[in-house]
GROMACS .gro file of N, CA and C in nm:
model
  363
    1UNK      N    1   3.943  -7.597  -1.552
    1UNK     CA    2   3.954  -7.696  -1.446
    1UNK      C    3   4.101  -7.734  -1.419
    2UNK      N    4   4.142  -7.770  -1.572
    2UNK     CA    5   4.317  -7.762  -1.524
    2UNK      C    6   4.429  -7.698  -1.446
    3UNK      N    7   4.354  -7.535  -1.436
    3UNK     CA    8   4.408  -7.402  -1.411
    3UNK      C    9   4.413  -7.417  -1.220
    4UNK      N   10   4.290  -7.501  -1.191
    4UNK     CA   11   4.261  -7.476  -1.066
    4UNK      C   12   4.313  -7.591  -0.990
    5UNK      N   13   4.320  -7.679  -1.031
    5UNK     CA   14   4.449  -7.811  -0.956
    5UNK      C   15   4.530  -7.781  -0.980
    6UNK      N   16   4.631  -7.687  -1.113
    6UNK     CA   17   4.763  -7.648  -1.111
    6UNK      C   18   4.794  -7.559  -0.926
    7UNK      N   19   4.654  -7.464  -0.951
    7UNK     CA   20   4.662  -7.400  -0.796
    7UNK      C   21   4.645  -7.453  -0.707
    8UNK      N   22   4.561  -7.546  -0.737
    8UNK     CA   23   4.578  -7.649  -0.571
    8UNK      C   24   4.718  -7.755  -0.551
    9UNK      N   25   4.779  -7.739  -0.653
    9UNK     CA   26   4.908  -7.847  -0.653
    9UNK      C   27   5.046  -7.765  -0.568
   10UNK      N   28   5.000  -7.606  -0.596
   10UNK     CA   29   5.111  -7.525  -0.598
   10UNK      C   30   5.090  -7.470  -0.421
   11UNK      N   31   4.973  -7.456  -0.447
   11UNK     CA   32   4.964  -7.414  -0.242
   11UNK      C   33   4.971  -7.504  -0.196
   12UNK      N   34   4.928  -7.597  -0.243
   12UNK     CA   35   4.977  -7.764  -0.125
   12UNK      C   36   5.126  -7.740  -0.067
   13UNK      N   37   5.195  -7.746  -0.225
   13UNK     CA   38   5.391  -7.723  -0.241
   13UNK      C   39   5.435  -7.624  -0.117
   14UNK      N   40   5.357  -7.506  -0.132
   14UNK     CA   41   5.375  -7.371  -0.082
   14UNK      C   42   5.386  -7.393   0.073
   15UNK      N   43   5.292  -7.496   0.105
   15UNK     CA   44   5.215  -7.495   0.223
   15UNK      C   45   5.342  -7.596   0.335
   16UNK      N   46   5.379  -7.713   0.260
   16UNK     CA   47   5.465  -7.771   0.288
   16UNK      C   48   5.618  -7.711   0.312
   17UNK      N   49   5.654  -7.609   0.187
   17UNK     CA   50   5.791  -7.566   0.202
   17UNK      C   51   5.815  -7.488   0.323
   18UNK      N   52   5.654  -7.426   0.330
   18UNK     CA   53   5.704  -7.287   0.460
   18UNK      C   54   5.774  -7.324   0.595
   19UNK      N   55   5.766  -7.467   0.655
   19UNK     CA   56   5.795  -7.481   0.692
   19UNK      C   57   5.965  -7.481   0.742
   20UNK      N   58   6.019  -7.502   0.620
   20UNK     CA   59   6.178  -7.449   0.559
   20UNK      C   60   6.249  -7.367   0.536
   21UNK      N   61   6.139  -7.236   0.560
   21UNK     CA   62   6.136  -7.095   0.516
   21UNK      C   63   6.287  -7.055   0.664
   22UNK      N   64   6.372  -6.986   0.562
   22UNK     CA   65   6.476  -6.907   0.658
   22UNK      C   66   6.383  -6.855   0.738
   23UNK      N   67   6.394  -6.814   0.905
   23UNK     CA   68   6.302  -6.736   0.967
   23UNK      C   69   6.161  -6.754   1.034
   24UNK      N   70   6.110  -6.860   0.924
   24UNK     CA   71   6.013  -6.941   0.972
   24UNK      C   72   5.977  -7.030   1.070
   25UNK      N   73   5.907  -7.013   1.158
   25UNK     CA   74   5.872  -7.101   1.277
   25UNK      C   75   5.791  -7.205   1.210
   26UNK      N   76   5.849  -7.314   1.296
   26UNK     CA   77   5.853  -7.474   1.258
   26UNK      C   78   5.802  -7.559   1.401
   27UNK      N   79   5.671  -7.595   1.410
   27UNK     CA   80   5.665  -7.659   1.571
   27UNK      C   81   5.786  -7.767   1.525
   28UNK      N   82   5.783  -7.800   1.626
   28UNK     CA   83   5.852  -7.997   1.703
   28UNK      C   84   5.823  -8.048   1.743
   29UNK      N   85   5.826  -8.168   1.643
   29UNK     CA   86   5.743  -8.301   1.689
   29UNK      C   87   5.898  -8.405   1.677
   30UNK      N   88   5.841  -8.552   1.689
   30UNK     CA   89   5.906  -8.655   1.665
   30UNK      C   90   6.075  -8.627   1.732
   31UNK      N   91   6.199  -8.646   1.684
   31UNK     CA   92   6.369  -8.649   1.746
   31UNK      C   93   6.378  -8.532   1.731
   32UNK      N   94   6.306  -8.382   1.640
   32UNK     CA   95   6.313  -8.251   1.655
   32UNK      C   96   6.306  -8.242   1.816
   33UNK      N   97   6.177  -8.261   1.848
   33UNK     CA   98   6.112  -8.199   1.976
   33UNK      C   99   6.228  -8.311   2.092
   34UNK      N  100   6.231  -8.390   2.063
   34UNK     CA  101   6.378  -8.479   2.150
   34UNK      C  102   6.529  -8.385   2.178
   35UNK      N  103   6.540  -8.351   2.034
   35UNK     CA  104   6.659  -8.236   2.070
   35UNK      C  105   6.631  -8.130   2.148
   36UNK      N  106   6.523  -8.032   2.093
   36UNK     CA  107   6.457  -7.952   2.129
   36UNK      C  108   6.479  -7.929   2.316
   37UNK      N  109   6.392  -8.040   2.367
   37UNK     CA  110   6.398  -8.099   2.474
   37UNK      C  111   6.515  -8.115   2.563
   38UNK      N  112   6.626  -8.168   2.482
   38UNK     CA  113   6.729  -8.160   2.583
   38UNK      C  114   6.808  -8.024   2.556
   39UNK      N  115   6.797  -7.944   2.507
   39UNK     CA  116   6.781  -7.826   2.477
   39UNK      C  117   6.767  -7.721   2.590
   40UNK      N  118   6.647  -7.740   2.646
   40UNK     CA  119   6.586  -7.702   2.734
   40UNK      C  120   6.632  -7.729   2.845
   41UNK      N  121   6.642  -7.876   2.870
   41UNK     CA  122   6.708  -7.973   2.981
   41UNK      C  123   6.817  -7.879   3.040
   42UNK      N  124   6.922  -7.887   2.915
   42UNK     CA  125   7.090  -7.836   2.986
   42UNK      C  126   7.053  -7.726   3.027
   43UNK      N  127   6.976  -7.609   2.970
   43UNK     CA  128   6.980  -7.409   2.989
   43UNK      C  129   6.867  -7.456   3.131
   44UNK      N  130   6.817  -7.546   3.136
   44UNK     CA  131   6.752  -7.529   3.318
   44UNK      C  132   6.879  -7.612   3.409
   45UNK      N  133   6.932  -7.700   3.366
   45UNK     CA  134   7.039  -7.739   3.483
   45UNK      C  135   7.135  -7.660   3.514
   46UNK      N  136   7.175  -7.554   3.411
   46UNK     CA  137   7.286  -7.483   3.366
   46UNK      C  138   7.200  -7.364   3.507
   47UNK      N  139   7.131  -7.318   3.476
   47UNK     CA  140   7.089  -7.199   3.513
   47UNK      C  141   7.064  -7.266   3.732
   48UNK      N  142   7.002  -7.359   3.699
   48UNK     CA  143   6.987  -7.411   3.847
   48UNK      C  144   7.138  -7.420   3.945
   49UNK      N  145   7.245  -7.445   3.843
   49UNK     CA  146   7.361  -7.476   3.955
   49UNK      C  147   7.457  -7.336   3.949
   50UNK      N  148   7.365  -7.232   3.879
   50UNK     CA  149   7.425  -7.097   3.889
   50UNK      C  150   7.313  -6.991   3.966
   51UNK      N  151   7.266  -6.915   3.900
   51UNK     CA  152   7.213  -6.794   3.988
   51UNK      C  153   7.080  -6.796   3.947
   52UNK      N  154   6.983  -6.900   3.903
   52UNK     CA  155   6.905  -6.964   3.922
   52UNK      C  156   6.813  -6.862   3.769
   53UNK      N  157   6.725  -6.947   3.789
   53UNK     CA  158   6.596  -6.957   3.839
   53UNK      C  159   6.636  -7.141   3.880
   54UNK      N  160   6.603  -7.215   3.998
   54UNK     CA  161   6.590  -7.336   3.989
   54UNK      C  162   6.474  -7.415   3.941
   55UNK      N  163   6.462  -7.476   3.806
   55UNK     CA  164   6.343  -7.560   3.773
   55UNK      C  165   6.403  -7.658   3.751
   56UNK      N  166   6.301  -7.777   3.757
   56UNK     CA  167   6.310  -7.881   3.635
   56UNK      C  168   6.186  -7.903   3.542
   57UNK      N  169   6.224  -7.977   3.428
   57UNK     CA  170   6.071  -8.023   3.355
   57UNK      C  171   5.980  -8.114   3.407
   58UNK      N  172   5.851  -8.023   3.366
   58UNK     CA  173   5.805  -8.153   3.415
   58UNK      C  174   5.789  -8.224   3.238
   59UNK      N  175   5.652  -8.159   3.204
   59UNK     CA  176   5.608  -8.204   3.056
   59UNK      C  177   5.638  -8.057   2.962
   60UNK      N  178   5.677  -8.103   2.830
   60UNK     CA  179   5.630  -7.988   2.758
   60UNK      C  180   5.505  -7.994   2.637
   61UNK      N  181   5.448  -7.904   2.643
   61UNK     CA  182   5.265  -7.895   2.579
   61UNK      C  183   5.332  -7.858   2.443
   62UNK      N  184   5.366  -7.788   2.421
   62UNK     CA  185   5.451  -7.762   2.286
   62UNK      C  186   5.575  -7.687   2.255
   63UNK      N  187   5.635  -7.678   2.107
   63UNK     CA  188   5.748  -7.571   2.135
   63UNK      C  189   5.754  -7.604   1.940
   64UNK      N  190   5.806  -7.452   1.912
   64UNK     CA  191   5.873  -7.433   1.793
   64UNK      C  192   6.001  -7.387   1.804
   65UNK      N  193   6.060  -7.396   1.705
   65UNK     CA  194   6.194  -7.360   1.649
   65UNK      C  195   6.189  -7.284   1.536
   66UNK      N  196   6.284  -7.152   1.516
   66UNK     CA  197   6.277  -7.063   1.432
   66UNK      C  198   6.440  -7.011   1.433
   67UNK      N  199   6.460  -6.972   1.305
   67UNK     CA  200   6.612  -6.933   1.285
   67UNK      C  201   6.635  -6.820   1.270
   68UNK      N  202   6.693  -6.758   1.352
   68UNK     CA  203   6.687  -6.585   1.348
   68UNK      C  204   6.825  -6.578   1.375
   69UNK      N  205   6.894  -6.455   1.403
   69UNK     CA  206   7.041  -6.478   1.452
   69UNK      C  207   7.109  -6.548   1.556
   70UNK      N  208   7.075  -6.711   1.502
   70UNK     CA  209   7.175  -6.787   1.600
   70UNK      C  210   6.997  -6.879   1.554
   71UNK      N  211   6.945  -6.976   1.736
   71UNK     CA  212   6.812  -7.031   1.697
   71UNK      C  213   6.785  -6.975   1.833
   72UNK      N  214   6.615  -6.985   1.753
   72UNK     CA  215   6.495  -6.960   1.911
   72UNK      C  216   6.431  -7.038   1.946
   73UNK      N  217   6.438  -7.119   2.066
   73UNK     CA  218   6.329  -7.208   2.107
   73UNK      C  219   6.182  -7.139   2.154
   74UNK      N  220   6.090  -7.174   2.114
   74UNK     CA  221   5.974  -7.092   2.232
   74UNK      C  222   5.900  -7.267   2.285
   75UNK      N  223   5.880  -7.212   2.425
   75UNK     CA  224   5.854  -7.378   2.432
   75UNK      C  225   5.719  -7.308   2.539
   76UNK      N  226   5.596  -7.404   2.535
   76UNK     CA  227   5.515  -7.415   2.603
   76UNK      C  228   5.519  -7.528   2.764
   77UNK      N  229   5.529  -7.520   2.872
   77UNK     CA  230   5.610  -7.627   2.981
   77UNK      C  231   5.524  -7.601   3.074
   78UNK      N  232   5.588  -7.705   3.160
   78UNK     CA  233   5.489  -7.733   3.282
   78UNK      C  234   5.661  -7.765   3.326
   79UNK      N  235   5.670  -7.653   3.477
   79UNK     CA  236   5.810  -7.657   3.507
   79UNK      C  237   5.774  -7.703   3.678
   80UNK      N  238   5.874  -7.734   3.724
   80UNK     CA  239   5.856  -7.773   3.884
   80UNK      C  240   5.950  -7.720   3.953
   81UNK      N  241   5.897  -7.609   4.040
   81UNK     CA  242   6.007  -7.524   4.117
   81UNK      C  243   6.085  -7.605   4.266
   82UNK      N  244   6.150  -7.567   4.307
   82UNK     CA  245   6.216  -7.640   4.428
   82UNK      C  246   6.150  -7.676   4.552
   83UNK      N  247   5.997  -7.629   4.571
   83UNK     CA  248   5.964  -7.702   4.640
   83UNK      C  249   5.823  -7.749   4.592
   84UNK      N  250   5.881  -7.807   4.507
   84UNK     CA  251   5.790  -7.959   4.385
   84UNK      C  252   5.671  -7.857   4.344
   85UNK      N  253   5.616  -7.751   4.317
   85UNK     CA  254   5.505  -7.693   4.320
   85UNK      C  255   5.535  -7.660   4.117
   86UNK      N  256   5.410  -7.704   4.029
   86UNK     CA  257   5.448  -7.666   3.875
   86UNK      C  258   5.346  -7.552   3.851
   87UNK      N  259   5.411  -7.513   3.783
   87UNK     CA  260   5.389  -7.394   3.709
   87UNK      C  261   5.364  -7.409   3.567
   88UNK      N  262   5.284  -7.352   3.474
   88UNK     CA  263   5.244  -7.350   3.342
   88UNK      C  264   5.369  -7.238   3.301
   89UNK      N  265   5.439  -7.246   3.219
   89UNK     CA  266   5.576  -7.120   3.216
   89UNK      C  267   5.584  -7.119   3.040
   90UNK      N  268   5.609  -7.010   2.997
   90UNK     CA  269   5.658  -7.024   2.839
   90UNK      C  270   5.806  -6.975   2.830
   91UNK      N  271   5.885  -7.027   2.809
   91UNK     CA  272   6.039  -7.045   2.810
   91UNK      C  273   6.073  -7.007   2.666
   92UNK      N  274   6.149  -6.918   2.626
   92UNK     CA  275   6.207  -6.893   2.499
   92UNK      C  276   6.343  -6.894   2.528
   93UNK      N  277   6.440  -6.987   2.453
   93UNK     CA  278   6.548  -6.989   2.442
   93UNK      C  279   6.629  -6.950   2.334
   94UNK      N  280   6.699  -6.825   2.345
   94UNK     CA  281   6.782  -6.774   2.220
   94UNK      C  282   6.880  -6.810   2.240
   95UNK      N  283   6.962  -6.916   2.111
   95UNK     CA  284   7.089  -6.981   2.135
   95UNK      C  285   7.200  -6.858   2.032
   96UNK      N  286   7.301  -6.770   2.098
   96UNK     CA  287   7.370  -6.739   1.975
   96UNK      C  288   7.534  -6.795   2.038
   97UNK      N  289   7.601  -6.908   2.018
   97UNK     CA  290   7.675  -7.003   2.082
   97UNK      C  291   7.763  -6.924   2.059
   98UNK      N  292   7.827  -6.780   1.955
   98UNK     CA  293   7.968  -6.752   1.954
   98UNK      C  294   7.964  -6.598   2.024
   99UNK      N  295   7.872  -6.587   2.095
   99UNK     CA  296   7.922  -6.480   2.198
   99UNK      C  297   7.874  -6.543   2.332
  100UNK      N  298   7.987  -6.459   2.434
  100UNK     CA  299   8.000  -6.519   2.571
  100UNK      C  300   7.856  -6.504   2.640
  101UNK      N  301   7.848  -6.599   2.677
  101UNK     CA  302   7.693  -6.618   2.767
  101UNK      C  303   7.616  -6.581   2.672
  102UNK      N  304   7.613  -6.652   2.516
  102UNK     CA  305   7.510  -6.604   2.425
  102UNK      C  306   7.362  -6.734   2.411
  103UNK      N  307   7.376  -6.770   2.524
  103UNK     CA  308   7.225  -6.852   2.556
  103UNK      C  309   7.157  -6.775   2.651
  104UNK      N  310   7.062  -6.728   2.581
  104UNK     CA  311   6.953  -6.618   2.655
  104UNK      C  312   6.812  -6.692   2.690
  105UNK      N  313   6.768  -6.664   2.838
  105UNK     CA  314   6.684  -6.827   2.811
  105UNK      C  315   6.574  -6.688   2.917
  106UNK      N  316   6.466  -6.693   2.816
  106UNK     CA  317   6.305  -6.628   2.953
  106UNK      C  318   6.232  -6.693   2.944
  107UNK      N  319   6.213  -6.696   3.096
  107UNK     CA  320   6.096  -6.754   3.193
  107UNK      C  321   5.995  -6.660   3.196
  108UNK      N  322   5.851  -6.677   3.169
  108UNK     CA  323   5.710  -6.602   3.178
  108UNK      C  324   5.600  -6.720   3.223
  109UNK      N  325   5.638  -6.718   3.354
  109UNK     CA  326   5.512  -6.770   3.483
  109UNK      C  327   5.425  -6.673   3.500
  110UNK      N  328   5.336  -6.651   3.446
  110UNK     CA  329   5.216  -6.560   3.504
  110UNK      C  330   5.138  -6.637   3.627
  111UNK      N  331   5.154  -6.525   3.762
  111UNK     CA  332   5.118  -6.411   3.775
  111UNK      C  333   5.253  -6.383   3.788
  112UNK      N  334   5.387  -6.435   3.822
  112UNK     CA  335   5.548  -6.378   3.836
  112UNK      C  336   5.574  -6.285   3.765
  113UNK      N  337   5.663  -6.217   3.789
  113UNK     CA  338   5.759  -6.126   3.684
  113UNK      C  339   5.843  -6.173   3.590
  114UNK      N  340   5.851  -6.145   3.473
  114UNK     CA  341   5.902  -6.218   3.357
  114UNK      C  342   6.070  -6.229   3.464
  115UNK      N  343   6.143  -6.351   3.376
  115UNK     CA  344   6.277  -6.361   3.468
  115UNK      C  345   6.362  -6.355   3.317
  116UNK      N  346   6.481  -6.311   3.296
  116UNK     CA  347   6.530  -6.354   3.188
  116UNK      C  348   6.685  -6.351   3.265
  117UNK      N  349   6.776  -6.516   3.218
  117UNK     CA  350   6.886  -6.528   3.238
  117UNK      C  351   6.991  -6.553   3.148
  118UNK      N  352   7.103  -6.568   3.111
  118UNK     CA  353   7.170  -6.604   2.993
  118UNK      C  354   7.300  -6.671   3.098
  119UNK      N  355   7.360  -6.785   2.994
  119UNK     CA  356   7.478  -6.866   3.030
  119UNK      C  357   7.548  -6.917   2.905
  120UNK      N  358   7.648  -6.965   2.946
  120UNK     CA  359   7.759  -7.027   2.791
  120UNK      C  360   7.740  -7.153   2.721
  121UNK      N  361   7.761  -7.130   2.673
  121UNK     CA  362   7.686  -7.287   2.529
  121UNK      C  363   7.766  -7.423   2.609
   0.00000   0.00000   0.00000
């Protein structure tokens, strides 16, 4: 009996750390998903007063963060194109800040064609 709460003590541990895991995707909640968020914010204003795609946010449904070379946002959104009409869109943002235009940001509006743009940190 001892043997088997040692194992339930240890996957609990397990279960909790992964979250910490180099590489590991981590949703966002709480001042994560706040950063997260404005995150998102600047690479759509950034991209709107250049060669577009023009959106803004409306809501976002969810999004994780994962650390790969540089970070990846994948965000679940509800975006509003320029003439107010939203779209359900999944936005992944690859930040690698020390190469030029190393913010790589795709747009996937289905039924659209995937869009992918990049701009400078």
């Amino acid at each position: 009996m001892f043997a088997v709460k040692v194992i339930f003590v240890l996957a609990l541990a397990l279960l909790v750390a992964a979250d910490n895991i180099p590489g590991g995707i981590s949703k966002l909640e709480g001042d994560r998903l706040k950063e997260a968020e404005e995150t998102l914010k600047n690479s759509l204003s950034k991209l709107s007063s250049g060669d577009g795609p023009s959106y803004k946010l409306g809501k976002i449904i969810s999004a994780t963060h994962q650390v790969v070379a540089g970070s990846k946002y994948v965000f679940e959104v509800e975006l509003i194109d320029g003439e107010s009409k939203t779209k359900q869109c999944n936005v992944e943002i690859w930040s690698r800040p020390w190469l030029p235009n190393g913010i790589e940001v795709t747009f996937n509006c289905p039924p659209e064609p995937q869009v992918v743009k990049s701009h400078s940190a």
